[in-house]
């Protein structure tokens, strides 16, 4: 018999963060309700509440390991539907600082699922849990507390259905996973608590995405072509193939250099990328939709871990805590790491202790935060303190990427760290440092694409 810690948990938001929280809470609460303003069940297309879901999303290796542990067979289920998968470096073509990295097998797989498809698979698995209910089409209006405001005891939601009625969902625990637009700081203030401080790095970046039916194959055995933005080449792209001859091209621009949505402007931006095969492919390809854009003003980490007081019966999760610069692909994996931390926390304490939980997830967020904001501070236009550590790290990473152009072992080490599987210290092991300082052991030029472009 299951030893539940309490009767009911309510999760606010049914994105990846909310789904992972619900999966964990279902082991500890008799009933879990997941509330979202969108219709969720059976949905496999981009939805209104997740406009960023239209753009390229890659799940880092660590996140994939965790998802597979929480939902055994997830990878196989996606593969059975034709979702492509391969080795993170062996089958993905990466450009850093304008140069193509040597491709080496990492043993880490990369699944080419779009965000809506990945979310649909995770959601289907959560929906199979008998004690989880989905309250769809419900807008979250606010929290309900005890009169002394020391404990959250429920949520007020507006059911957008025919009756358009407001109702209060009673809860022993409320988890806010409403994403980067979360109203938690305002709610805390309203209840007489301090707002969390915010660590913020302004990036002023945008994704613009369009799908194409290709007439030529630039991939060979690769699954995606990804020129990553760097200070020397600030324009980037993710160009995964999705199957049936269709590819998604997400262009990325930073510091106000937004990739245009009009056809000519989109093509011109693609032409300026350091991976010429992308432009050469889409110039003759058939667009299958209109381009859409999404802007991200800043990376934001709300420092709930620094608060001294917080209401009982309340947690915050996923992007509502920390929203990273998306080009590093860290957000879903950070949510997965928080899910594992929540499981351990519940096992240890039963009734969650919010401030302790926030301190437990601090280092899990801190590592990807340092990687991504440190990388962003390498762009001269990004404002923020460039500590000696940041300057040394960026100088070293630039050499490391140069070494990885010829040395697959360096590529492998890099992706194990970027994939959050190994700690950043792995980049500084004596063996790797030696390879980096030598500029990479000459192992011959990076392999050419199997299909030459005309
Ligand atoms: C352009 C872009 C590209 C990205 N690429 C990657 C990537 O490659 N890899 C990666 O790991 N991460 C990526 N991310 C980050 C990733 O999308 C998030 O980190 C991840 O989805 C976790 O988000 P979340 O579930 O916390 O919030 P969200 O995905 O924002 O979900 C929030 C949910 O809350 C619901 N909601 C919000 N307010 C209300 C309300 N008032 N009432 C009812 N419902 C509400 C919304 O409908 C939504 O379903 C990217 C982000 C962006 C912007």
mmCIF file of C-alpha atoms and ligand atoms in Angstrom, residues 12-18 35-38 40 47-50 52 55-60 115 119 138-141 177-180 183 207 294 296 317-320 322 326 329-333 335, ligand 1:
data_model
loop_
_atom_site.group_PDB
_atom_site.id
_atom_site.type_symbol
_atom_site.label_atom_id
_atom_site.label_comp_id
_atom_site.label_asym_id
_atom_site.label_seq_id
_atom_site.Cartn_x
_atom_site.Cartn_y
_atom_site.Cartn_z
ATOM 1 C CA UNK A 12 -0.218 25.013 -12.165
ATOM 2 C CA UNK A 13 0.789 24.711 -15.818
ATOM 3 C CA UNK A 14 0.956 21.621 -18.013
ATOM 4 C CA UNK A 15 4.188 22.311 -19.900
ATOM 5 C CA UNK A 16 7.206 20.035 -19.532
ATOM 6 C CA UNK A 17 7.876 21.421 -16.038
ATOM 7 C CA UNK A 18 4.314 20.835 -14.841
ATOM 8 C CA UNK A 35 -4.338 22.859 -14.426
ATOM 9 C CA UNK A 36 -3.728 24.602 -17.744
ATOM 10 C CA UNK A 37 -5.591 27.184 -19.767
ATOM 11 C CA UNK A 38 -5.024 25.181 -22.965
ATOM 12 C CA UNK A 40 -3.895 19.362 -23.577
ATOM 13 C CA UNK A 47 -0.499 25.426 -28.545
ATOM 14 C CA UNK A 48 -1.280 28.968 -27.450
ATOM 15 C CA UNK A 49 0.103 28.686 -23.915
ATOM 16 C CA UNK A 50 3.500 27.532 -25.219
ATOM 17 C CA UNK A 52 7.968 28.887 -27.876
ATOM 18 C CA UNK A 55 10.767 26.603 -32.291
ATOM 19 C CA UNK A 56 13.579 24.037 -32.252
ATOM 20 C CA UNK A 57 13.811 22.253 -28.903
ATOM 21 C CA UNK A 58 16.514 19.714 -28.116
ATOM 22 C CA UNK A 59 16.553 17.696 -24.945
ATOM 23 C CA UNK A 60 20.048 17.514 -23.467
ATOM 24 C CA UNK A 115 8.602 20.205 -28.575
ATOM 25 C CA UNK A 119 5.372 17.016 -24.726
ATOM 26 C CA UNK A 138 -8.830 26.546 -16.825
ATOM 27 C CA UNK A 139 -7.125 29.895 -16.279
ATOM 28 C CA UNK A 140 -5.305 30.284 -12.964
ATOM 29 C CA UNK A 141 -6.479 33.443 -11.221
ATOM 30 C CA UNK A 177 4.993 25.618 -13.177
ATOM 31 C CA UNK A 178 3.440 28.408 -15.264
ATOM 32 C CA UNK A 179 6.696 29.246 -17.004
ATOM 33 C CA UNK A 180 8.676 32.440 -17.425
ATOM 34 C CA UNK A 183 2.961 35.725 -11.407
ATOM 35 C CA UNK A 207 14.145 32.726 -32.789
ATOM 36 C CA UNK A 294 9.655 34.439 -30.517
ATOM 37 C CA UNK A 296 13.527 36.400 -25.281
ATOM 38 C CA UNK A 317 9.254 24.791 -10.586
ATOM 39 C CA UNK A 318 10.800 24.949 -14.096
ATOM 40 C CA UNK A 319 10.975 28.204 -16.034
ATOM 41 C CA UNK A 320 9.020 29.951 -13.273
ATOM 42 C CA UNK A 322 14.851 29.983 -13.992
ATOM 43 C CA UNK A 326 17.242 28.900 -25.033
ATOM 44 C CA UNK A 329 18.907 23.890 -24.707
ATOM 45 C CA UNK A 330 18.922 23.652 -20.922
ATOM 46 C CA UNK A 331 15.383 24.482 -19.736
ATOM 47 C CA UNK A 332 13.719 21.081 -20.032
ATOM 48 C CA UNK A 333 16.742 19.335 -18.537
ATOM 49 C CA UNK A 335 13.111 20.897 -15.008
HETATM 50 C C1 LIG B 1 12.503 29.750 -28.248
HETATM 51 C C2 LIG B 1 12.773 28.739 -27.141
HETATM 52 C C3 LIG B 1 13.485 27.591 -27.439
HETATM 53 C C4 LIG B 1 13.761 26.686 -26.413
HETATM 54 N N1 LIG B 1 14.523 25.586 -26.710
HETATM 55 C C5 LIG B 1 14.813 24.711 -25.724
HETATM 56 C C6 LIG B 1 15.607 23.568 -25.982
HETATM 57 O O1 LIG B 1 16.127 23.364 -27.088
HETATM 58 N N2 LIG B 1 15.824 22.692 -24.970
HETATM 59 C C7 LIG B 1 15.307 22.901 -23.709
HETATM 60 O O2 LIG B 1 15.522 22.080 -22.820
HETATM 61 N N3 LIG B 1 14.572 23.985 -23.434
HETATM 62 C C8 LIG B 1 14.305 24.894 -24.399
HETATM 63 N N4 LIG B 1 13.546 25.980 -24.106
HETATM 64 C C9 LIG B 1 13.042 26.141 -22.718
HETATM 65 C C10 LIG B 1 11.849 25.225 -22.495
HETATM 66 O O3 LIG B 1 10.796 25.532 -23.370
HETATM 67 C C11 LIG B 1 11.376 25.334 -21.040
HETATM 68 O O4 LIG B 1 12.457 25.407 -20.174
HETATM 69 C C12 LIG B 1 10.595 24.121 -20.642
HETATM 70 O O5 LIG B 1 9.525 23.967 -21.507
HETATM 71 C C13 LIG B 1 10.046 24.164 -19.215
HETATM 72 O O6 LIG B 1 9.075 25.155 -19.173
HETATM 73 P P1 LIG B 1 7.877 25.139 -18.170
HETATM 74 O O7 LIG B 1 7.072 23.899 -18.300
HETATM 75 O O8 LIG B 1 8.407 25.501 -16.834
HETATM 76 O O9 LIG B 1 7.021 26.372 -18.739
HETATM 77 P P2 LIG B 1 6.228 26.488 -20.101
HETATM 78 O O10 LIG B 1 6.725 25.591 -21.135
HETATM 79 O O11 LIG B 1 6.198 27.947 -20.411
HETATM 80 O O12 LIG B 1 4.762 26.008 -19.711
HETATM 81 C C14 LIG B 1 3.922 26.798 -18.893
HETATM 82 C C15 LIG B 1 2.506 26.254 -18.949
HETATM 83 O O13 LIG B 1 1.692 27.011 -18.038
HETATM 84 C C16 LIG B 1 0.465 27.348 -18.667
HETATM 85 N N5 LIG B 1 0.014 28.615 -18.054
HETATM 86 C C17 LIG B 1 0.731 29.752 -17.892
HETATM 87 N N6 LIG B 1 -0.015 30.688 -17.264
HETATM 88 C C18 LIG B 1 -1.221 30.131 -17.010
HETATM 89 C C19 LIG B 1 -2.411 30.583 -16.380
HETATM 90 N N7 LIG B 1 -2.522 31.825 -15.851
HETATM 91 N N8 LIG B 1 -3.474 29.753 -16.315
HETATM 92 C C20 LIG B 1 -3.398 28.498 -16.828
HETATM 93 N N9 LIG B 1 -2.277 27.995 -17.430
HETATM 94 C C21 LIG B 1 -1.208 28.810 -17.523
HETATM 95 C C22 LIG B 1 0.803 27.468 -20.154
HETATM 96 O O14 LIG B 1 -0.338 27.232 -20.953
HETATM 97 C C23 LIG B 1 1.854 26.352 -20.314
HETATM 98 O O15 LIG B 1 1.274 25.111 -20.647
HETATM 99 C C24 LIG B 1 13.285 26.921 -25.089
HETATM 100 C C25 LIG B 1 12.577 28.089 -24.806
HETATM 101 C C26 LIG B 1 12.341 29.004 -25.807
HETATM 102 C C27 LIG B 1 11.650 30.283 -25.446
#
